[in-house]
Amino acid sequence: MGWEVSYYQTERGDSPIEEFLNALPRKARAKCVAYINMLGEFGLGLPRSYIAKVRDELWELRPEWAGTEYRFLYFTQVGQRIIIVHALTKKAQKLKPSDIDLALARVADVKRRLTREGASPIRQRTD
């Protein structure tokens, strides 16, 4: 059984992950979407060359295209659900602490908003 992969959505309804993907060159976007599809199929069973644990409950998906590394930071929920909370172009050996902090803040936001009514913190994927 596969995993359900969704994107973080702000309270205003913006999807930073979709915006990031839409701004990429066509072939880079296709490669990133292919990795996201594999994440949906295999979840945490993907090899280390595809995913890695970042910190706490935060993981990273690690696509690369034409020498450029991309990162999609996500966490998992019960019921084989993955929520991608942050996307970036990696420019240094290590992830910036500010990117990790933003992703963890979004994880907390998703959890907080799932426990109350209002704007959904997740957006279903459209590729």
XYZ file of N, CA and C in Angstrom, residues 8-123:
348
model
N 2.043 21.255 2.346
C 1.662 22.251 3.343
C 0.905 23.389 2.665
N -0.098 23.902 3.370
C -0.882 25.038 2.876
C -1.018 26.065 4.001
N -0.772 27.329 3.695
C -0.888 28.385 4.699
C -2.357 28.617 5.037
N -2.598 29.379 6.093
C -3.980 29.689 6.472
C -4.684 30.506 5.395
N -3.921 31.259 4.593
C -4.518 32.035 3.496
C -4.805 31.173 2.270
N -4.351 29.921 2.294
C -4.606 29.024 1.171
C -3.467 28.933 0.172
N -2.331 29.582 0.462
C -1.166 29.491 -0.429
C -0.467 28.153 -0.236
N 0.153 27.655 -1.304
C 0.914 26.413 -1.229
C 2.360 26.693 -1.629
N 3.242 26.919 -0.635
C 4.645 27.214 -0.957
C 5.325 26.096 -1.748
N 4.906 24.866 -1.551
C 5.530 23.748 -2.262
C 5.147 23.795 -3.741
N 3.871 23.998 -4.030
C 3.453 24.114 -5.431
C 4.105 25.319 -6.101
N 4.199 26.426 -5.368
C 4.844 27.620 -5.927
C 6.301 27.335 -6.267
N 7.001 26.633 -5.391
C 8.394 26.261 -5.640
C 8.488 25.386 -6.895
N 7.659 24.348 -6.950
C 7.681 23.440 -8.107
C 7.360 24.169 -9.407
N 6.374 25.033 -9.376
C 5.975 25.750 -10.585
C 7.040 26.721 -11.083
N 7.927 27.163 -10.201
C 8.990 28.100 -10.588
C 10.218 27.390 -11.169
N 10.274 26.068 -11.060
C 11.431 25.320 -11.555
C 11.392 25.172 -13.073
N 12.562 25.009 -13.702
C 12.577 24.647 -15.120
C 11.831 23.319 -15.320
N 11.260 23.147 -16.488
C 10.388 21.999 -16.767
C 11.025 20.654 -16.406
N 12.262 20.408 -16.826
C 12.893 19.108 -16.572
C 13.237 18.916 -15.100
N 13.630 19.993 -14.428
C 13.910 19.902 -12.992
C 12.622 19.596 -12.239
N 11.549 20.254 -12.634
C 10.246 19.998 -12.000
C 9.831 18.552 -12.208
N 10.002 18.040 -13.423
C 9.635 16.655 -13.717
C 10.427 15.681 -12.837
N 11.710 15.959 -12.646
C 12.537 15.091 -11.800
C 12.057 15.148 -10.352
N 11.760 16.342 -9.849
C 11.279 16.487 -8.477
C 9.951 15.771 -8.292
N 9.043 15.925 -9.241
C 7.735 15.258 -9.156
C 7.915 13.739 -9.207
N 8.858 13.252 -10.008
C 9.131 11.810 -10.059
C 9.603 11.309 -8.694
N 10.451 12.080 -8.022
C 10.903 11.705 -6.677
C 9.732 11.731 -5.692
N 8.880 12.735 -5.792
C 7.719 12.818 -4.910
C 6.799 11.616 -5.150
N 6.640 11.217 -6.408
C 5.838 10.035 -6.716
C 6.450 8.774 -6.108
N 7.788 8.654 -6.175
C 8.460 7.503 -5.548
C 8.271 7.527 -4.035
N 8.304 8.725 -3.451
C 8.063 8.851 -2.014
C 6.662 8.343 -1.681
N 5.703 8.666 -2.527
C 4.348 8.179 -2.327
C 4.242 6.671 -2.462
N 5.037 6.097 -3.331
C 4.991 4.654 -3.550
C 5.712 3.875 -2.450
N 6.903 4.353 -2.045
C 7.751 3.583 -1.131
C 7.878 4.183 0.272
N 7.488 5.449 0.453
C 7.574 6.074 1.767
C 8.976 6.047 2.340
N 9.067 5.673 3.603
C 10.361 5.643 4.284
C 11.229 4.469 3.847
N 10.732 3.657 2.925
C 11.495 2.533 2.399
C 12.449 2.909 1.274
N 12.457 4.171 0.874
C 13.402 4.607 -0.157
C 14.822 4.558 0.400
N 15.824 4.291 -0.452
C 17.206 4.253 0.033
C 17.739 5.634 0.422
N 18.851 5.626 1.152
C 19.468 6.855 1.668
C 19.818 7.844 0.567
N 20.066 7.392 -0.629
C 20.365 8.321 -1.723
C 19.142 9.163 -2.108
N 17.963 8.750 -1.682
C 16.722 9.473 -1.977
C 16.191 10.266 -0.789
N 16.303 9.702 0.409
C 15.769 10.362 1.609
C 16.793 10.303 2.733
N 16.645 11.204 3.684
C 17.489 11.175 4.889
C 16.738 11.863 6.024
N 17.009 11.406 7.239
C 16.426 12.052 8.409
C 17.200 13.335 8.668
N 16.468 14.434 8.922
C 17.088 15.728 9.176
C 17.237 15.934 10.683
N 16.105 15.945 11.381
C 16.097 16.158 12.824
C 14.692 15.884 13.342
N 14.622 15.344 14.550
C 13.338 15.030 15.173
C 12.497 14.198 14.206
N 11.341 14.702 13.818
C 10.466 13.954 12.907
C 10.585 14.446 11.466
N 11.562 15.283 11.196
C 11.727 15.908 9.884
C 12.660 15.089 8.997
N 12.207 14.827 7.775
C 12.965 14.080 6.773
C 13.157 14.958 5.548
N 14.096 14.560 4.682
C 14.292 15.272 3.425
C 14.265 14.305 2.257
N 13.630 14.736 1.176
C 13.657 14.056 -0.115
C 14.718 14.780 -0.922
N 15.585 14.038 -1.656
C 16.806 14.617 -2.188
C 16.969 14.507 -3.719
N 16.086 15.090 -4.496
C 16.292 15.043 -5.950
C 17.412 15.987 -6.403
N 17.940 15.687 -7.575
C 18.999 16.502 -8.183
C 18.754 16.519 -9.682
N 19.004 17.669 -10.302
C 18.881 17.768 -11.754
C 19.957 18.702 -12.276
N 20.721 18.241 -13.236
C 21.744 19.043 -13.926
C 22.685 19.736 -12.931
N 23.092 19.007 -11.895
C 24.034 19.543 -10.928
C 23.419 20.397 -9.833
N 22.113 20.602 -9.862
C 21.441 21.381 -8.828
C 20.695 20.431 -7.901
N 20.926 20.607 -6.597
C 20.256 19.767 -5.612
C 19.029 20.480 -5.065
N 17.934 19.737 -4.970
C 16.695 20.247 -4.405
C 16.394 19.450 -3.150
N 15.695 20.074 -2.221
C 15.297 19.381 -1.002
C 13.830 19.675 -0.712
N 13.135 18.615 -0.348
C 11.742 18.700 0.067
C 11.695 18.148 1.489
N 11.391 19.005 2.447
C 11.364 18.610 3.851
C 9.944 18.204 4.222
N 9.829 17.066 4.905
C 8.515 16.508 5.188
C 8.502 15.756 6.508
N 7.300 15.442 6.962
C 7.129 14.569 8.121
C 6.021 13.586 7.805
N 5.931 12.551 8.626
C 4.923 11.513 8.397
C 3.882 11.570 9.505
N 2.703 11.079 9.162
C 1.611 10.966 10.122
C 1.079 9.539 10.097
N 0.346 9.196 11.122
C -0.289 7.886 11.193
C -1.163 7.693 9.958
N -1.210 6.487 9.467
C -2.031 6.189 8.312
C -1.278 6.353 7.011
N 0.038 6.260 7.069
C 0.891 6.380 5.886
C 0.621 7.664 5.117
N 0.704 8.760 5.840
C 0.510 10.079 5.247
C 1.805 10.875 5.376
N 2.230 11.469 4.289
C 3.423 12.318 4.251
C 2.975 13.729 3.892
N 3.469 14.709 4.650
C 3.152 16.103 4.359
C 4.465 16.839 4.117
N 4.633 17.335 2.901
C 5.820 18.121 2.548
C 5.564 19.549 3.019
N 6.459 20.058 3.878
C 6.239 21.361 4.498
C 7.158 22.458 3.974
N 8.251 22.090 3.290
C 9.184 23.114 2.807
C 9.948 22.556 1.612
N 10.275 23.430 0.669
C 11.059 23.044 -0.508
C 12.112 24.115 -0.747
N 13.293 23.677 -1.193
C 14.368 24.633 -1.418
C 15.378 24.089 -2.404
N 16.166 25.009 -2.928
C 17.331 24.649 -3.726
C 18.507 24.657 -2.767
N 19.200 23.534 -2.673
C 20.303 23.412 -1.723
C 21.563 24.004 -2.342
N 22.181 24.947 -1.621
C 23.343 25.639 -2.156
C 24.608 25.403 -1.347
N 24.504 24.723 -0.207
C 25.659 24.467 0.648
C 25.659 22.999 1.057
N 26.753 22.580 1.667
C 26.883 21.188 2.089
C 25.766 20.785 3.058
N 25.462 21.663 4.003
C 24.433 21.370 5.003
C 23.217 22.253 4.780
N 22.075 21.765 5.241
C 20.868 22.590 5.222
C 21.062 23.768 6.174
N 20.518 24.914 5.798
C 20.607 26.082 6.673
C 19.690 25.877 7.878
N 20.150 26.280 9.066
C 19.280 26.182 10.243
C 17.948 26.906 10.046
N 17.949 27.999 9.299
C 16.702 28.736 9.075
C 15.698 27.903 8.273
N 16.181 27.088 7.326
C 15.279 26.216 6.568
C 14.704 25.121 7.464
N 15.544 24.564 8.329
C 15.076 23.532 9.256
C 14.064 24.123 10.228
N 14.371 25.309 10.759
C 13.449 25.962 11.701
C 12.104 26.270 11.049
N 12.121 26.753 9.800
C 10.881 27.038 9.083
C 10.072 25.756 8.898
N 10.741 24.676 8.491
C 10.044 23.410 8.285
C 9.429 22.907 9.592
N 10.181 22.982 10.696
C 9.654 22.526 11.981
C 8.498 23.402 12.457
N 8.562 24.698 12.181
C 7.444 25.587 12.523
C 6.203 25.205 11.724
N 6.384 24.830 10.468
C 5.243 24.407 9.653
C 4.681 23.066 10.120
N 5.554 22.164 10.571
C 5.080 20.902 11.149
C 4.180 21.207 12.341
N 4.644 22.087 13.229
C 3.849 22.471 14.401
C 2.532 23.128 13.980
N 2.585 23.954 12.938
C 1.381 24.615 12.433
C 0.377 23.586 11.909
N 0.860 22.603 11.161
C -0.029 21.558 10.641
C -0.703 20.828 11.797
N 0.079 20.424 12.766
C -0.489 19.677 13.899
C -1.502 20.518 14.663
N -1.189 21.778 14.884
C -2.099 22.671 15.604
C -3.398 22.836 14.829
N -3.305 23.061 13.534
C -4.491 23.323 12.724
C -5.321 22.073 12.473
N -4.711 20.899 12.505
C -5.479 19.669 12.325
C -6.386 19.387 13.514
N -6.062 19.978 14.662
C -6.868 19.731 15.857
C -8.012 20.719 16.021
N -8.112 21.679 15.118
C -9.213 22.646 15.214
C -9.821 22.852 13.838
N -10.993 23.447 13.826
C -11.650 23.719 12.549
C -11.061 24.974 11.928
N -11.195 25.089 10.635
C -10.682 26.250 9.926
C -10.006 25.819 8.639
N -9.160 26.680 8.135
C -8.471 26.396 6.876
C -7.569 25.165 7.031
N -7.678 24.256 6.103
C -6.872 23.042 6.144
C -5.397 23.375 5.989
N -4.528 22.701 6.779
C -3.099 22.959 6.665
C -2.426 22.160 5.557
N -3.203 21.353 4.850
C -2.613 20.535 3.796
C -3.387 20.709 2.494
N -2.670 20.539 1.405
C -3.271 20.631 0.084
C -2.960 19.334 -0.651
